[in-house]
PDB file of C-alpha atoms and ligand atoms in Angstrom:
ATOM      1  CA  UNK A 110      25.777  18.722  -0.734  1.00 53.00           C
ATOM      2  CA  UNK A 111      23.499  17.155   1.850  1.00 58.00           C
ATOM      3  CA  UNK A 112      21.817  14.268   0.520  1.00 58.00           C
ATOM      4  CA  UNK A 113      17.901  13.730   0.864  1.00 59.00           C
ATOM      5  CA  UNK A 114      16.378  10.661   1.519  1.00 61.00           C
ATOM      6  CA  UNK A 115      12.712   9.928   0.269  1.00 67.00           C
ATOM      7  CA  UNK A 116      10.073   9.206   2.754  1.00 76.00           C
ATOM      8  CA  UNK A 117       6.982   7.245   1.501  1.00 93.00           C
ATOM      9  CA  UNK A 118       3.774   6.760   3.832  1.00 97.00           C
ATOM     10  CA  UNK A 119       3.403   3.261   2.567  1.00 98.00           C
ATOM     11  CA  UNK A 120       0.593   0.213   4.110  1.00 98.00           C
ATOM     12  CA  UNK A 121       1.802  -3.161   4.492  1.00 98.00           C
ATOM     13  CA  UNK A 122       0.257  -6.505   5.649  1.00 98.00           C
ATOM     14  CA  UNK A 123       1.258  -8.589   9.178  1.00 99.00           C
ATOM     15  CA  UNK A 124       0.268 -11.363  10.530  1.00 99.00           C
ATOM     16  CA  UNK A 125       0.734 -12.482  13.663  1.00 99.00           C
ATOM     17  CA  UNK A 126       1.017 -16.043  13.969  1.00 98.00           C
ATOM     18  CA  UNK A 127      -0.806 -18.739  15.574  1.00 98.00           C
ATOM     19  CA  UNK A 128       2.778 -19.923  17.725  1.00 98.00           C
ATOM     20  CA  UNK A 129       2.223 -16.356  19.073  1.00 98.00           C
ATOM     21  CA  UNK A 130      -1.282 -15.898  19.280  1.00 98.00           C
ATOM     22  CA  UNK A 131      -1.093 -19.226  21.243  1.00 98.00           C
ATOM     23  CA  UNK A 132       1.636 -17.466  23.568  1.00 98.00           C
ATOM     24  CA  UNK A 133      -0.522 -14.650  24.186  1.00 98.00           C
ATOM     25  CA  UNK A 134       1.875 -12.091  22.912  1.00 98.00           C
ATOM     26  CA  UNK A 135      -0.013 -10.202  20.250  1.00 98.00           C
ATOM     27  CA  UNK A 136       0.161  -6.514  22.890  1.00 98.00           C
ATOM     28  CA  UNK A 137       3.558  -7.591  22.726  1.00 98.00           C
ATOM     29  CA  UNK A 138       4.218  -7.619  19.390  1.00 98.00           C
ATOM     30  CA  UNK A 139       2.587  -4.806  18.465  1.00 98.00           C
ATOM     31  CA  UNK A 140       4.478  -2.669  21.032  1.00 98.00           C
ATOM     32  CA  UNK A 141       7.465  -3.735  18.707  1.00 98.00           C
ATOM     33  CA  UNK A 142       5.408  -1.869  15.809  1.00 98.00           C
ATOM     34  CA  UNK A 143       4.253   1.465  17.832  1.00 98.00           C
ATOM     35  CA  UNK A 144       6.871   2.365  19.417  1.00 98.00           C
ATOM     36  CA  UNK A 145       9.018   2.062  15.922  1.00 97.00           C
ATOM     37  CA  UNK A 146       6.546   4.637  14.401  1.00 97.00           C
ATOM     38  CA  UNK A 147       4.187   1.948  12.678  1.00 98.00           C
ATOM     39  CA  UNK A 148       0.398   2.507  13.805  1.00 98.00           C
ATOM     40  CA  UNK A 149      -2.076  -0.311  13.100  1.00 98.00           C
ATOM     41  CA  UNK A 150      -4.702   1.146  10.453  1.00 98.00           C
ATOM     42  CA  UNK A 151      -6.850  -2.269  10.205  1.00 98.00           C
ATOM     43  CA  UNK A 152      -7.308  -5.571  12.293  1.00 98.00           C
ATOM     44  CA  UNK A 153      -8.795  -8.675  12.487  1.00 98.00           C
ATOM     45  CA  UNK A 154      -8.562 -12.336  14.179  1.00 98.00           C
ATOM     46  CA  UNK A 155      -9.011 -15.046  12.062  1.00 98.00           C
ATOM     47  CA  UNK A 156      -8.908 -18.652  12.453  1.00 98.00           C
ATOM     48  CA  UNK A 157      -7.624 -19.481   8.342  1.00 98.00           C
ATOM     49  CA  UNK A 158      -8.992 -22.300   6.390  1.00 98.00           C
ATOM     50  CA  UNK A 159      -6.703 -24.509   4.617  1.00 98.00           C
ATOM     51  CA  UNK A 160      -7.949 -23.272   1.533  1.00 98.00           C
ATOM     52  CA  UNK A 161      -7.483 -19.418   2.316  1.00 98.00           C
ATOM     53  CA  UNK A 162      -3.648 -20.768   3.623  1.00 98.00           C
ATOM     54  CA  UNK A 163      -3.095 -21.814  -0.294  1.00 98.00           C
ATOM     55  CA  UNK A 164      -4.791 -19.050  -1.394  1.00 97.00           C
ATOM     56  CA  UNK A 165      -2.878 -16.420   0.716  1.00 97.00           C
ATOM     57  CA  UNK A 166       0.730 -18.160   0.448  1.00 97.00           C
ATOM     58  CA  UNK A 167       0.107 -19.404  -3.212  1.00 95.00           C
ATOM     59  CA  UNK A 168       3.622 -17.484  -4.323  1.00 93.00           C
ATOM     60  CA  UNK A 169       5.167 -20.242  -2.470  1.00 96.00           C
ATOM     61  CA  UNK A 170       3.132 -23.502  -3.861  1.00 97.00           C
ATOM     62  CA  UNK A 171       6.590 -25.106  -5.692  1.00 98.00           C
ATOM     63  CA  UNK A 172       8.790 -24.520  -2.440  1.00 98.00           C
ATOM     64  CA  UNK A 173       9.275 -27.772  -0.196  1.00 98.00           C
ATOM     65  CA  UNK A 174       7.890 -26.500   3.051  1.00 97.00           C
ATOM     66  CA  UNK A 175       4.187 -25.343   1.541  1.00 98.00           C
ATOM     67  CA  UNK A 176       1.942 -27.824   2.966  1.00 97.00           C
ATOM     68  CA  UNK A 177       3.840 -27.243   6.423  1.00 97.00           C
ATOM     69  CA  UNK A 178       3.770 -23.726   5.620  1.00 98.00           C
ATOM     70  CA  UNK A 179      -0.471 -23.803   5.344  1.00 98.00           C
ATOM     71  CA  UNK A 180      -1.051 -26.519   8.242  1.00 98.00           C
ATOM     72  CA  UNK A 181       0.934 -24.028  10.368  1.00 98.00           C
ATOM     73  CA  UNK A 182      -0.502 -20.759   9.486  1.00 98.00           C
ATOM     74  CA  UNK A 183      -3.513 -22.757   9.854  1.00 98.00           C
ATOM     75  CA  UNK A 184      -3.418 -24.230  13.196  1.00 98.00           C
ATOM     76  CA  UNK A 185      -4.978 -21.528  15.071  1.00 98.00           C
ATOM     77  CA  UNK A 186      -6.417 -18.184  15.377  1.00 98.00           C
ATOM     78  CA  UNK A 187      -4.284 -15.323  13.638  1.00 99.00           C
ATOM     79  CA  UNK A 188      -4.031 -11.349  14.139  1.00 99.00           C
ATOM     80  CA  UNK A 189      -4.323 -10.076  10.821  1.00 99.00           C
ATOM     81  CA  UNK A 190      -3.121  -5.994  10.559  1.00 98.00           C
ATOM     82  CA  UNK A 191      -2.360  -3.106   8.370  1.00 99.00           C
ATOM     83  CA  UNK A 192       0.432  -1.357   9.657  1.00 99.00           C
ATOM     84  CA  UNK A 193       1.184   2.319   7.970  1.00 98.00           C
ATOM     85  CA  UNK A 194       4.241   4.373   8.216  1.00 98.00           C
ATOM     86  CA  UNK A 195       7.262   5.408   6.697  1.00 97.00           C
ATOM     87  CA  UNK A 196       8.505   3.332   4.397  1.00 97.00           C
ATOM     88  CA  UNK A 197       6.374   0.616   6.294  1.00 98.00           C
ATOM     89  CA  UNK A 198       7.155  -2.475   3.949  1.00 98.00           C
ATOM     90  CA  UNK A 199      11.074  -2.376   4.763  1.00 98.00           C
ATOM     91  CA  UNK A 200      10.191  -0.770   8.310  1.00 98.00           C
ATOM     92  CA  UNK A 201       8.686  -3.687   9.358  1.00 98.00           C
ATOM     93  CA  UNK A 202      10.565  -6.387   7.958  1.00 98.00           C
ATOM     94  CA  UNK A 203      13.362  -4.838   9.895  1.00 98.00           C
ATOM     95  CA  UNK A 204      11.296  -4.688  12.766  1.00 98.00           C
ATOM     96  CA  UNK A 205      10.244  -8.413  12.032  1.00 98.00           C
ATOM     97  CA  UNK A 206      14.097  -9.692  11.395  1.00 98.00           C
ATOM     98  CA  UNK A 207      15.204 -12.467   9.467  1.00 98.00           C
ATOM     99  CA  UNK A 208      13.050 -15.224   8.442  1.00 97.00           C
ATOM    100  CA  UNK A 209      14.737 -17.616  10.256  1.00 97.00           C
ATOM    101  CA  UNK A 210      15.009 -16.717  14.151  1.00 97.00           C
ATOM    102  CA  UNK A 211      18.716 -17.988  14.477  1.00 97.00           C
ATOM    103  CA  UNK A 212      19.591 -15.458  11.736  1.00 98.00           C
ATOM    104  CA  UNK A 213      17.472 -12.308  12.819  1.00 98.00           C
ATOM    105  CA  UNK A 214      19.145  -9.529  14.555  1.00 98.00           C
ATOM    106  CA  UNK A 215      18.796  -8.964  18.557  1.00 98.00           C
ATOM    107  CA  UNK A 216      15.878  -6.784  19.243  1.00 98.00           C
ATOM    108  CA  UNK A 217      13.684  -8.021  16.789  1.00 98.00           C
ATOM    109  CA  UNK A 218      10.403  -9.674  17.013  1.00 98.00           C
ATOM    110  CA  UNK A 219      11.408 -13.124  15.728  1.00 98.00           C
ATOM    111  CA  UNK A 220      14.731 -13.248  17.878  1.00 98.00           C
ATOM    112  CA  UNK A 221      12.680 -12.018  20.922  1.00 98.00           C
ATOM    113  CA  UNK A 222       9.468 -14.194  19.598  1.00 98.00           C
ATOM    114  CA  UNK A 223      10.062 -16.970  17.339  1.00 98.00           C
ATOM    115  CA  UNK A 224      11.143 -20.945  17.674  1.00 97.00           C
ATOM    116  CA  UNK A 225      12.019 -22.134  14.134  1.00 97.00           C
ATOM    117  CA  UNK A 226      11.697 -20.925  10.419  1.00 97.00           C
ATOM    118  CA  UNK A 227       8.385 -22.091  10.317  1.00 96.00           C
ATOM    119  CA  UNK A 228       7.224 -20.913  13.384  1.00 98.00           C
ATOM    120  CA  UNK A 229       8.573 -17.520  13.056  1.00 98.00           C
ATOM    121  CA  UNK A 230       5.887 -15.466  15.084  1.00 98.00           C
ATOM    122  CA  UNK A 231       4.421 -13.269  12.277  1.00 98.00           C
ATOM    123  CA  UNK A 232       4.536 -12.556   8.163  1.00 98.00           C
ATOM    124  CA  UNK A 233       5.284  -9.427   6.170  1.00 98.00           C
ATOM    125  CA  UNK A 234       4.856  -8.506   2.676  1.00 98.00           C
ATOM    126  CA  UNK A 235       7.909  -8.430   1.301  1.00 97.00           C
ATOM    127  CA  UNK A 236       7.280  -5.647  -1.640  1.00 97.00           C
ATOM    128  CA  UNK A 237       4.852  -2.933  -2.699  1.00 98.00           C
ATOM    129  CA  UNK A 238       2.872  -5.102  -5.030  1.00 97.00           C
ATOM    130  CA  UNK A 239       2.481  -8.145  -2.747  1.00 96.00           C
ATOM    131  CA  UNK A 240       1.665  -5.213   0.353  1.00 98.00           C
ATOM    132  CA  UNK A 241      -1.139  -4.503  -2.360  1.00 98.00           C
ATOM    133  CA  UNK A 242      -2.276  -7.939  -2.788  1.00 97.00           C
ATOM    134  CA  UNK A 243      -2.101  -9.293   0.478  1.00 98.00           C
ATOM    135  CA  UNK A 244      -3.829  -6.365   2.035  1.00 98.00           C
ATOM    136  CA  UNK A 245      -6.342  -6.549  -0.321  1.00 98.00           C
ATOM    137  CA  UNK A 246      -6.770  -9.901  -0.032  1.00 98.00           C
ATOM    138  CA  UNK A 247      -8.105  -9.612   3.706  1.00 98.00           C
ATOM    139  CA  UNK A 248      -9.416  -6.080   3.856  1.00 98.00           C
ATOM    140  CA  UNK A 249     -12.318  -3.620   2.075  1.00 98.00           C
ATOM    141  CA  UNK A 250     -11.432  -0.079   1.835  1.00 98.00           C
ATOM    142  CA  UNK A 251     -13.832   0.444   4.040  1.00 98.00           C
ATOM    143  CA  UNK A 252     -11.987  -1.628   6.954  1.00 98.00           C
ATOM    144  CA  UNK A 253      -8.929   0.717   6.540  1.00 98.00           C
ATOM    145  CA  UNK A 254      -8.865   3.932   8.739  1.00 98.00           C
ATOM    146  CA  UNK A 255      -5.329   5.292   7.332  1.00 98.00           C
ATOM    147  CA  UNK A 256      -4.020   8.159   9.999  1.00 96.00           C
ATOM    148  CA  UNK A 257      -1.381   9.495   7.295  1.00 91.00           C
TER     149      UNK A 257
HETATM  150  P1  CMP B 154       6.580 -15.846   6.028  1.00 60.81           P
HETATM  151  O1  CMP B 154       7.151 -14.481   6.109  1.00 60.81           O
HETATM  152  O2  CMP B 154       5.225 -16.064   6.580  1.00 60.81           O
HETATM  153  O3  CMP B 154       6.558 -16.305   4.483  1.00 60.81           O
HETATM  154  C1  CMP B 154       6.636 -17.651   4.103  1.00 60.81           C
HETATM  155  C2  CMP B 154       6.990 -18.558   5.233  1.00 60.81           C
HETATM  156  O4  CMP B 154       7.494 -19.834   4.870  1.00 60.81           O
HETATM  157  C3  CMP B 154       8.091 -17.962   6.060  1.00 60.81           C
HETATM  158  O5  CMP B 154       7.593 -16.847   6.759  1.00 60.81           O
HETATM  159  C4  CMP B 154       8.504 -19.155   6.914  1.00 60.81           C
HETATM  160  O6  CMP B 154       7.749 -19.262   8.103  1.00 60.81           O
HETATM  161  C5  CMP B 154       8.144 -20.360   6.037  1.00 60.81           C
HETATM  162  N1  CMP B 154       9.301 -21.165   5.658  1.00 60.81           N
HETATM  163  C6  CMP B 154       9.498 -22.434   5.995  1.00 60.81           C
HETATM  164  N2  CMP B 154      10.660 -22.887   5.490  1.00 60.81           N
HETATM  165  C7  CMP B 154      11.205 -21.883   4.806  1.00 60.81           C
HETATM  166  C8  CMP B 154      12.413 -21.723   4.058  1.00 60.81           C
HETATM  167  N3  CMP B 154      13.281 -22.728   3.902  1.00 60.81           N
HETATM  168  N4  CMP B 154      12.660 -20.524   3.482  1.00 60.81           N
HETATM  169  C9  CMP B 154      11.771 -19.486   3.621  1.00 60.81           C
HETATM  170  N5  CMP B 154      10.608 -19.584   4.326  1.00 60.81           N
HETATM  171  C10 CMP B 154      10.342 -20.759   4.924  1.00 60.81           C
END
């Protein structure tokens, strides 16, 4: 019997990081979205303040690496985006690769893009209810032109 696979337009949230911003190689990036079927539905630059960088990564406030994780996301100016698509939440962290650059696969934005663990070139929820959260965490509604 032929098997069916389901197919949910989802949104999830990326960031593209200030190590990347910096490089100029945010048309870059987002090429690696497009032209996998992910269309950007929101954006917006923003330079974070430390406390937004606790705020946003607050799931990770025990680990080690938080206060390098929020003077880094902090640094500089970020591109902030809704991507929708297919399945977009495990689309793009595909698309993204492994956390840590020496791990991700070839042809993926932080083997193509990224230096170190911490600067990996961009963030992606990593579930439905943090996609929720962080989306709504930098967007209104009203900021959100879904195509689906
Ligand atoms: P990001 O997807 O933005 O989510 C949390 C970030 O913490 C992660 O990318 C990394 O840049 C950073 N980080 C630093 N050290 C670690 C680590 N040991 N394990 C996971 N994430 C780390």
């Amino acid at each position: 019997m032929a098997q069916t696979t389901t197919q949910t337009v989802e949104q999830t949230l990326s960031i593209i990081k200030p190590d990347a911003v910096g490089q100029n190689m945010i048309g870059n990036i987002i090429e690696y979205f497009e032209r996998e079927g992910l269309s950007v539905v929101a954006t917006k630059m923003l330079h974070l303040t430390a406390a937004q960088g606790k705020e946003f990564y607050a799931v990770h406030k025990e680990r080690p690496f938080f206060q390098e994780l929020v003077d880094f996301i902090t640094s500089g100016p970020v591109l902030i985006m809704v991507l929708e698509g297919e399945n977009a939440i495990a689309r793009n962290r595909e698309i993204m690769g492994a956390t840590d650059p020496q791990k991700a696969a070839p042809g993926t934005i932080r083997a193509d893009f990224a230096t170190s663990i911490d600067r990996n070139a961009v963030h992606g929820s990593d579930n439905k209810e943090n996609a929720k959260a962080e989306i709504s965490y930098f967007f209104k509604p009203n900021e959100i032109f879904s195509r689906a």
